[in-house]
Coordinates of C-alpha atoms in Angstrom, one line a residue:
Chain A
G12 CA 173.5 -146.7 76.5
A13 CA 176.1 -149.5 76.2
V14 CA 176.8 -150.8 72.9
V15 CA 178.4 -153.6 71.8
S16 CA 179.5 -154.0 68.1
Q17 CA 180.4 -157.3 66.4
H18 CA 182.1 -157.8 63.4
P19 CA 181.4 -159.2 60.4
S20 CA 177.7 -159.8 60.4
W21 CA 177.7 -162.5 58.0
V22 CA 180.7 -164.5 56.5
I23 CA 181.1 -167.2 54.2
C24 CA 184.2 -169.3 54.0
K25 CA 185.6 -172.2 52.8
S26 CA 186.2 -175.4 54.6
G27 CA 189.9 -175.7 56.0
T28 CA 190.0 -172.0 56.6
S29 CA 190.0 -169.6 59.6
V30 CA 187.5 -167.3 60.5
K31 CA 187.9 -164.2 62.9
I32 CA 184.9 -162.6 64.9
E33 CA 185.5 -159.2 66.7
C34 CA 183.4 -158.0 69.5
R35 CA 184.1 -154.5 70.9
S36 CA 182.3 -152.7 73.8
L37 CA 181.9 -149.0 72.2
D38 CA 181.3 -147.0 75.5
F39 CA 182.1 -148.9 78.2
Q40 CA 185.0 -151.3 79.2
A41 CA 184.2 -154.9 79.5
T42 CA 186.1 -156.7 82.0
T43 CA 184.2 -160.0 80.9
M44 CA 183.0 -160.7 77.4
F45 CA 180.6 -164.1 76.9
W46 CA 180.8 -166.1 73.4
Y47 CA 177.2 -167.8 72.5
R48 CA 176.5 -170.0 69.3
Q49 CA 173.0 -170.2 68.6
F50 CA 171.4 -172.7 66.3
P51 CA 167.9 -172.1 64.4
K52 CA 165.0 -171.9 66.8
Q53 CA 167.3 -172.9 69.7
S54 CA 168.7 -170.8 72.9
L55 CA 172.0 -169.3 73.4
M56 CA 174.4 -171.7 74.0
L57 CA 177.3 -170.5 76.0
M58 CA 180.5 -171.3 74.4
A59 CA 183.5 -169.5 76.6
T60 CA 183.8 -166.5 79.2
S61 CA 186.4 -164.2 78.2
N62 CA 188.3 -162.1 80.7
E63 CA 190.7 -159.4 79.7
G64 CA 194.3 -160.2 80.2
S65 CA 193.6 -163.6 81.0
K66 CA 192.8 -167.2 79.2
A67 CA 189.3 -167.9 78.5
T68 CA 187.1 -170.3 80.2
Y69 CA 185.6 -173.0 78.0
E70 CA 182.6 -174.7 78.3
Q71 CA 182.4 -178.2 78.6
G72 CA 182.5 -179.8 75.1
V73 CA 183.8 -177.0 73.2
E74 CA 187.0 -177.2 71.7
K75 CA 189.8 -175.0 73.1
D76 CA 192.1 -175.1 70.3
K77 CA 189.2 -174.9 67.2
F78 CA 187.5 -171.9 68.9
L79 CA 190.2 -169.5 70.1
I80 CA 189.3 -166.6 72.1
N81 CA 191.6 -163.5 72.7
H82 CA 190.6 -160.7 75.3
A83 CA 193.6 -158.4 74.7
S84 CA 191.9 -155.3 76.1
L85 CA 189.0 -153.8 78.0
T86 CA 187.2 -153.3 74.8
L87 CA 187.9 -156.1 72.5
S88 CA 187.6 -159.7 72.4
T89 CA 188.2 -161.9 69.3
L90 CA 186.8 -165.6 68.5
T91 CA 188.6 -167.2 65.8
V92 CA 187.3 -170.3 64.2
T93 CA 190.2 -172.3 62.8
S94 CA 190.1 -175.2 60.2
A95 CA 186.3 -174.3 59.6
H96 CA 184.2 -177.1 58.7
P97 CA 180.5 -176.9 57.5
E98 CA 179.1 -177.9 60.7
D99 CA 180.6 -175.1 62.4
S100 CA 177.9 -173.0 60.6
S101 CA 176.2 -171.0 62.8
F102 CA 174.9 -167.8 64.5
Y103 CA 177.8 -166.8 67.0
I104 CA 177.0 -163.8 69.3
C105 CA 178.8 -162.2 71.9
S106 CA 177.8 -160.3 74.9
A107 CA 179.6 -157.9 77.4
R108 CA 179.5 -156.8 81.0
D109 CA 180.5 -153.4 82.0
F110 CA 183.4 -153.6 84.5
R111 CA 181.6 -151.4 86.8
G112 CA 179.7 -154.5 88.2
L113 CA 176.4 -154.0 86.5
T114 CA 174.4 -157.1 85.9
E115 CA 173.1 -156.5 82.6
A116 CA 174.9 -157.9 79.6
F117 CA 174.8 -156.3 76.6
F118 CA 174.7 -158.0 73.2
G119 CA 176.3 -157.8 69.8
Q120 CA 174.8 -158.0 66.6
G121 CA 175.7 -161.8 66.0
T122 CA 177.8 -163.0 63.2
R123 CA 176.2 -165.5 60.8
L124 CA 178.9 -167.9 59.8
T125 CA 178.4 -170.4 56.7
V126 CA 181.0 -172.8 56.2
V127 CA 180.9 -174.4 52.2
Chain B
G1 CA 175.4 -174.8 88.5
E2 CA 172.2 -172.9 87.8
N3 CA 169.3 -174.7 85.6
V4 CA 166.8 -172.5 83.8
E5 CA 163.7 -174.2 82.8
Q6 CA 161.5 -171.6 80.5
H7 CA 157.2 -172.9 79.6
P8 CA 155.9 -172.7 77.0
S9 CA 158.1 -173.2 74.0
T10 CA 155.5 -171.8 71.8
L11 CA 152.9 -169.5 72.5
S12 CA 150.4 -168.0 69.9
V13 CA 147.8 -165.6 70.9
Q14 CA 145.7 -163.1 68.9
E15 CA 146.5 -159.4 69.1
G16 CA 144.9 -157.9 72.2
D17 CA 145.2 -161.0 74.4
S18 CA 147.6 -161.1 77.0
A19 CA 150.8 -163.3 77.1
V20 CA 152.6 -165.1 79.9
I21 CA 155.7 -166.9 79.9
K22 CA 157.0 -168.9 82.9
C23 CA 160.7 -169.6 84.1
T24 CA 161.8 -171.4 87.0
Y25 CA 165.6 -171.4 88.2
S26 CA 167.6 -173.8 90.6
D27 CA 170.5 -171.6 92.3
S28 CA 169.2 -169.7 95.4
A29 CA 171.9 -167.6 95.0
S30 CA 170.7 -166.1 91.9
N31 CA 169.4 -162.8 92.3
Y32 CA 169.0 -160.8 89.0
F33 CA 166.7 -162.1 86.1
P34 CA 166.7 -160.3 82.8
W35 CA 164.2 -161.0 80.2
Y36 CA 165.2 -160.8 76.5
K37 CA 163.3 -160.3 73.1
Q38 CA 165.3 -161.8 70.2
E39 CA 163.6 -161.4 66.3
L40 CA 164.6 -163.0 63.7
G41 CA 168.5 -162.9 63.0
K42 CA 168.9 -160.0 65.0
R43 CA 170.5 -159.7 68.7
P44 CA 168.7 -160.2 72.1
Q45 CA 167.5 -157.2 73.5
L46 CA 166.7 -156.5 77.2
I47 CA 163.1 -155.6 77.9
I48 CA 162.7 -155.9 81.3
D49 CA 164.5 -157.1 84.3
I50 CA 164.1 -157.7 88.1
R51 CA 166.6 -158.2 91.3
S52 CA 165.6 -160.4 94.0
N53 CA 164.8 -157.6 96.4
V54 CA 161.7 -156.8 94.4
G55 CA 158.6 -159.2 93.6
E56 CA 157.2 -157.0 90.7
K57 CA 158.3 -154.8 88.1
K58 CA 156.2 -152.9 85.3
D59 CA 157.0 -150.9 82.0
Q60 CA 153.9 -150.1 80.1
R61 CA 152.7 -153.3 78.7
I62 CA 155.4 -155.3 79.9
A63 CA 155.5 -157.0 83.8
V64 CA 157.7 -159.2 85.4
T65 CA 157.1 -161.0 88.7
L66 CA 159.3 -163.1 91.0
N67 CA 158.7 -165.5 93.7
K68 CA 161.9 -166.3 95.1
T69 CA 160.4 -168.8 97.4
A70 CA 159.1 -170.9 94.7
K71 CA 162.4 -169.9 92.5
H72 CA 160.1 -168.8 89.6
F73 CA 159.6 -165.8 87.7
S74 CA 157.4 -164.4 84.7
L75 CA 156.9 -162.5 81.9
H76 CA 153.5 -160.8 81.2
I77 CA 152.6 -158.9 78.1
T78 CA 149.1 -157.4 78.1
E79 CA 147.3 -156.1 74.8
T80 CA 149.7 -158.0 72.7
Q81 CA 150.4 -156.4 69.2
P82 CA 151.9 -158.3 66.0
E83 CA 155.3 -156.7 66.4
D84 CA 155.6 -158.3 69.8
S85 CA 156.0 -161.5 67.7
A86 CA 159.7 -162.6 68.7
V87 CA 161.6 -165.2 70.8
Y88 CA 161.7 -164.4 74.5
F89 CA 164.5 -165.4 76.4
C90 CA 164.5 -165.4 80.6
A91 CA 167.9 -165.5 82.3
A92 CA 168.9 -166.3 86.1
T93 CA 172.6 -164.7 87.4
A94 CA 174.1 -164.1 90.5
S95 CA 175.7 -160.8 90.7
G96 CA 179.4 -160.4 91.5
G97 CA 182.1 -162.9 90.5
S98 CA 182.3 -163.7 86.8
Y99 CA 178.4 -163.5 86.4
I100 CA 177.5 -165.8 84.0
P101 CA 173.7 -165.6 83.0
T102 CA 172.0 -169.0 82.4
F103 CA 169.3 -168.6 79.6
G104 CA 166.1 -170.5 79.3
R105 CA 165.5 -172.1 76.0
G106 CA 163.2 -169.3 74.8
T107 CA 159.6 -169.0 73.5
S108 CA 158.5 -168.3 70.4
L109 CA 155.6 -165.8 70.9
I110 CA 153.2 -165.4 67.6
V111 CA 150.5 -162.5 67.7
H112 CA 148.1 -162.8 65.1
P113 CA 146.5 -159.8 63.9

């Protein structure tokens, strides 16, 4: 089956530094990838939709300059949290859709970000 | 845009009982409805899905029903087991285009042994 790999699975960083999270589709090509943020005991909050070769579409309220998204190839999208603050601490999950148009989305394993 | 409501937020059952989680959606263009199970600290896993041309789908102890007219769909788990304990999310989406799934708020299912 389709596999989405997200790295790292957890990271601790100091306030003011930047952190990059990678999302890779291992056995399929993903024209579209989605980035979510999840707070404890809450649902998945869509942050942005990433399309290969074009700029990401951000949801209302999500700062583009703070959460930089790059989708340089059909198998890789990255999320960079810039100038991280403790309130950015959260669980970030990506998902990818097969470019052939299949509607199922496959999730990465998530990244637990802790900013100290 | 699409709006998905999910109830209940918490569901506690005894092992062996059935569990039902209900979702409603607002966009009549939505035609694909997946259900995900998320264990603590792990990724959501697709457990069953249904498309709008089908009214019911079953996979062993799990079944999903869809009422397009009323715009609601439900997850049914029979003979629940402690390992069914997790958070379950419903989602609704329209195929084609950018396909952005809209998720419900989630239901925390607790199965007591």
